[in-house]
Amino acid sequence: MGGRRRVTLRAFVEEVADGSRSITVYAPERDDTLARHFETRGATVDHEPLPDDGSGGFVVVADDGEFVGSLPRRDARRLFSPDASDLELGSETGVELPMNLLADTTFVAFDRRKLLAASREIEDRAYRQGRGTLRVGFQSQSALASQREGYEMLTRETDLDVHVYVSADWDSAVPGATVHAEAAEEIGQFWLVVFDGGGDDRQACALLAEATDDEPGSFRGFWTYDPGRVAALDSYLAETY
């Protein structure tokens, strides 16, 4: 007899992995590179020929057969090579990644640079909203130390309630933030950024990624703009830690 899946950070990833999102690429020629990237994220990919009108084609996203949205193919490709240096907190010139249409599918083999770019997009959204709760988790103390000033700036310049999750042996404060130094194994395994939207469901978003053994520096996880999923992840962290 099957039972309810025990709530853990990994359970959130598995729930998203059980979904069914499909991608159709409309372009003059098959884009094998783009297809490989989508397929590693658990989505099915189809190609539909399109006359070459100079636009490069477009991508259509569907979830369980229902239309989600579309975007230019060139914008979809940008997702896999974002320049993290362009995504600085509070920047008005930051790159807008096409993450909303591609959310809620699992990804694998994403490296730290791409995850950092996705994290900065969420943190910048929280910065611009200026209120609400932002939860961030680090796999190592060195990762937190390298980004500590950014979170100090968030607490200093906004009304955000910032919570930082790190391994139990962290013994330093992050001024203005609540630090959760935890012995739980999953805290050291997951990269997480969760923003509750600050009272606006349209701003709610989250990233959750677990390091994999496939290759050094690769991750499996998801990002989401679904306010219900964000709220569930936020509640789990608040109630568990």
mmCIF file of C-alpha atoms in Angstrom, residues 18-155:
data_model
loop_
_atom_site.group_PDB
_atom_site.id
_atom_site.type_symbol
_atom_site.label_atom_id
_atom_site.label_comp_id
_atom_site.label_asym_id
_atom_site.label_seq_id
_atom_site.Cartn_x
_atom_site.Cartn_y
_atom_site.Cartn_z
ATOM 1 C CA ASP A 18 6.060 13.970 -12.002
ATOM 2 C CA GLY A 19 4.535 16.719 -14.154
ATOM 3 C CA SER A 20 4.203 16.660 -17.932
ATOM 4 C CA ARG A 21 5.488 19.721 -19.781
ATOM 5 C CA SER A 22 6.111 19.689 -23.524
ATOM 6 C CA ILE A 23 8.067 22.013 -25.792
ATOM 7 C CA THR A 24 7.501 22.548 -29.504
ATOM 8 C CA VAL A 25 10.208 24.400 -31.403
ATOM 9 C CA TYR A 26 8.987 26.071 -34.603
ATOM 10 C CA ALA A 27 12.056 26.844 -36.711
ATOM 11 C CA PRO A 28 13.432 26.385 -40.236
ATOM 12 C CA GLU A 29 15.819 23.677 -39.016
ATOM 13 C CA ARG A 30 15.882 21.353 -36.049
ATOM 14 C CA ASP A 31 17.672 22.942 -33.086
ATOM 15 C CA ASP A 32 19.419 19.944 -31.507
ATOM 16 C CA THR A 33 21.218 22.049 -28.900
ATOM 17 C CA LEU A 34 17.997 23.593 -27.636
ATOM 18 C CA ALA A 35 16.263 20.213 -27.703
ATOM 19 C CA ARG A 36 18.990 18.609 -25.596
ATOM 20 C CA HIS A 37 18.722 21.351 -23.000
ATOM 21 C CA PHE A 38 14.952 20.985 -22.696
ATOM 22 C CA GLU A 39 15.097 17.199 -22.636
ATOM 23 C CA THR A 40 17.559 17.238 -19.731
ATOM 24 C CA ARG A 41 14.897 19.175 -17.854
ATOM 25 C CA GLY A 42 12.317 16.431 -18.142
ATOM 26 C CA ALA A 43 10.308 18.013 -20.972
ATOM 27 C CA THR A 44 9.388 16.331 -24.233
ATOM 28 C CA VAL A 45 10.557 18.255 -27.315
ATOM 29 C CA ASP A 46 9.121 18.316 -30.836
ATOM 30 C CA HIS A 47 10.218 20.231 -33.919
ATOM 31 C CA GLU A 48 7.825 21.773 -36.436
ATOM 32 C CA PRO A 49 9.280 23.178 -39.695
ATOM 33 C CA LEU A 50 8.784 26.896 -40.251
ATOM 34 C CA PRO A 51 9.704 28.963 -43.340
ATOM 35 C CA ASP A 52 12.782 31.103 -42.751
ATOM 36 C CA ASP A 53 11.451 34.636 -42.276
ATOM 37 C CA GLY A 54 14.557 35.895 -40.503
ATOM 38 C CA SER A 55 13.063 35.751 -37.002
ATOM 39 C CA GLY A 56 14.752 32.508 -36.014
ATOM 40 C CA GLY A 57 11.485 30.845 -35.005
ATOM 41 C CA PHE A 58 9.699 30.506 -31.694
ATOM 42 C CA VAL A 59 9.019 28.049 -28.883
ATOM 43 C CA VAL A 60 5.604 26.963 -27.580
ATOM 44 C CA VAL A 61 5.231 25.554 -24.071
ATOM 45 C CA ALA A 62 2.357 23.274 -23.015
ATOM 46 C CA ASP A 63 1.556 21.655 -19.673
ATOM 47 C CA ASP A 64 -0.494 18.425 -19.755
ATOM 48 C CA GLY A 65 -1.639 19.438 -23.226
ATOM 49 C CA GLU A 66 -2.734 22.933 -22.190
ATOM 50 C CA PHE A 67 -1.087 25.973 -23.791
ATOM 51 C CA VAL A 68 1.163 27.836 -21.335
ATOM 52 C CA GLY A 69 2.778 30.405 -23.610
ATOM 53 C CA SER A 70 5.379 31.088 -26.263
ATOM 54 C CA LEU A 71 8.583 33.030 -26.719
ATOM 55 C CA PRO A 72 11.137 33.722 -29.462
ATOM 56 C CA ARG A 73 13.635 30.889 -29.921
ATOM 57 C CA ARG A 74 16.566 33.279 -29.395
ATOM 58 C CA ASP A 75 15.175 34.184 -25.949
ATOM 59 C CA ALA A 76 14.767 30.520 -25.026
ATOM 60 C CA ARG A 77 18.413 29.897 -25.916
ATOM 61 C CA ARG A 78 19.501 32.753 -23.634
ATOM 62 C CA LEU A 79 18.267 30.772 -20.671
ATOM 63 C CA PHE A 80 21.148 28.342 -21.062
ATOM 64 C CA SER A 81 23.898 30.934 -21.330
ATOM 65 C CA PRO A 82 22.938 33.806 -19.013
ATOM 66 C CA ASP A 83 25.627 36.248 -18.041
ATOM 67 C CA ALA A 84 25.437 36.194 -14.259
ATOM 68 C CA SER A 85 27.529 39.344 -14.070
ATOM 69 C CA ASP A 86 24.644 41.283 -15.673
ATOM 70 C CA LEU A 87 22.243 40.256 -12.911
ATOM 71 C CA GLU A 88 23.162 42.519 -10.029
ATOM 72 C CA LEU A 89 20.723 43.264 -7.222
ATOM 73 C CA GLY A 90 18.862 46.497 -7.835
ATOM 74 C CA SER A 91 20.168 46.842 -11.379
ATOM 75 C CA GLU A 92 17.793 48.336 -13.936
ATOM 76 C CA THR A 93 19.770 46.761 -16.764
ATOM 77 C CA GLY A 94 19.694 43.164 -15.574
ATOM 78 C CA VAL A 95 18.960 40.480 -18.156
ATOM 79 C CA GLU A 96 15.337 39.323 -18.093
ATOM 80 C CA LEU A 97 15.503 35.558 -18.412
ATOM 81 C CA PRO A 98 12.466 33.808 -19.977
ATOM 82 C CA MET A 99 11.977 31.728 -16.846
ATOM 83 C CA ASN A 100 8.235 32.115 -16.305
ATOM 84 C CA LEU A 101 7.231 29.961 -19.288
ATOM 85 C CA LEU A 102 9.891 27.367 -18.542
ATOM 86 C CA ALA A 103 9.201 27.107 -14.830
ATOM 87 C CA ASP A 104 7.846 24.044 -13.053
ATOM 88 C CA THR A 105 9.864 21.531 -15.042
ATOM 89 C CA THR A 106 12.847 19.743 -13.589
ATOM 90 C CA PHE A 107 16.322 20.450 -14.885
ATOM 91 C CA VAL A 108 19.561 18.539 -14.611
ATOM 92 C CA ALA A 109 23.164 19.395 -15.451
ATOM 93 C CA PHE A 110 22.731 23.095 -14.730
ATOM 94 C CA ASP A 111 25.983 24.542 -13.443
ATOM 95 C CA ARG A 112 26.585 27.065 -10.678
ATOM 96 C CA ARG A 113 26.848 30.008 -13.040
ATOM 97 C CA LYS A 114 23.377 29.419 -14.475
ATOM 98 C CA LEU A 115 21.873 28.842 -11.043
ATOM 99 C CA LEU A 116 23.503 32.025 -9.788
ATOM 100 C CA ALA A 117 21.886 33.950 -12.635
ATOM 101 C CA ALA A 118 18.477 32.447 -11.782
ATOM 102 C CA SER A 119 19.007 33.231 -8.080
ATOM 103 C CA ARG A 120 19.872 36.838 -8.866
ATOM 104 C CA GLU A 121 16.660 37.217 -10.867
ATOM 105 C CA ILE A 122 14.611 36.099 -7.849
ATOM 106 C CA GLU A 123 16.607 38.234 -5.410
ATOM 107 C CA ASP A 124 16.289 41.259 -7.670
ATOM 108 C CA ARG A 125 12.525 40.735 -7.811
ATOM 109 C CA ALA A 126 12.477 40.671 -3.985
ATOM 110 C CA TYR A 127 14.644 43.812 -3.878
ATOM 111 C CA ARG A 128 12.293 45.696 -6.190
ATOM 112 C CA GLN A 129 9.235 44.546 -4.221
ATOM 113 C CA GLY A 130 10.984 45.655 -1.043
ATOM 114 C CA ARG A 131 8.867 43.661 1.405
ATOM 115 C CA GLY A 132 7.913 40.081 2.206
ATOM 116 C CA THR A 133 10.047 37.082 3.151
ATOM 117 C CA LEU A 134 13.135 35.906 1.281
ATOM 118 C CA ARG A 135 14.661 32.547 2.241
ATOM 119 C CA VAL A 136 18.063 31.513 0.900
ATOM 120 C CA GLY A 137 19.992 28.307 1.544
ATOM 121 C CA PHE A 138 23.672 27.566 1.012
ATOM 122 C CA GLN A 139 25.483 24.291 0.504
ATOM 123 C CA SER A 140 28.667 25.591 2.081
ATOM 124 C CA GLN A 141 29.861 28.289 4.422
ATOM 125 C CA SER A 142 32.191 29.643 1.757
ATOM 126 C CA ALA A 143 29.227 30.194 -0.589
ATOM 127 C CA LEU A 144 27.440 32.233 2.076
ATOM 128 C CA ALA A 145 30.584 34.162 2.947
ATOM 129 C CA SER A 146 31.082 35.176 -0.687
ATOM 130 C CA GLN A 147 27.524 36.571 -0.957
ATOM 131 C CA ARG A 148 27.073 37.863 2.571
ATOM 132 C CA GLU A 149 27.367 41.539 1.637
ATOM 133 C CA GLY A 150 24.515 41.213 -0.855
ATOM 134 C CA TYR A 151 22.128 39.962 1.805
ATOM 135 C CA GLU A 152 23.269 42.615 4.253
ATOM 136 C CA MET A 153 22.408 45.165 1.572
ATOM 137 C CA LEU A 154 18.951 43.635 1.124
ATOM 138 C CA THR A 155 18.176 43.943 4.826
#
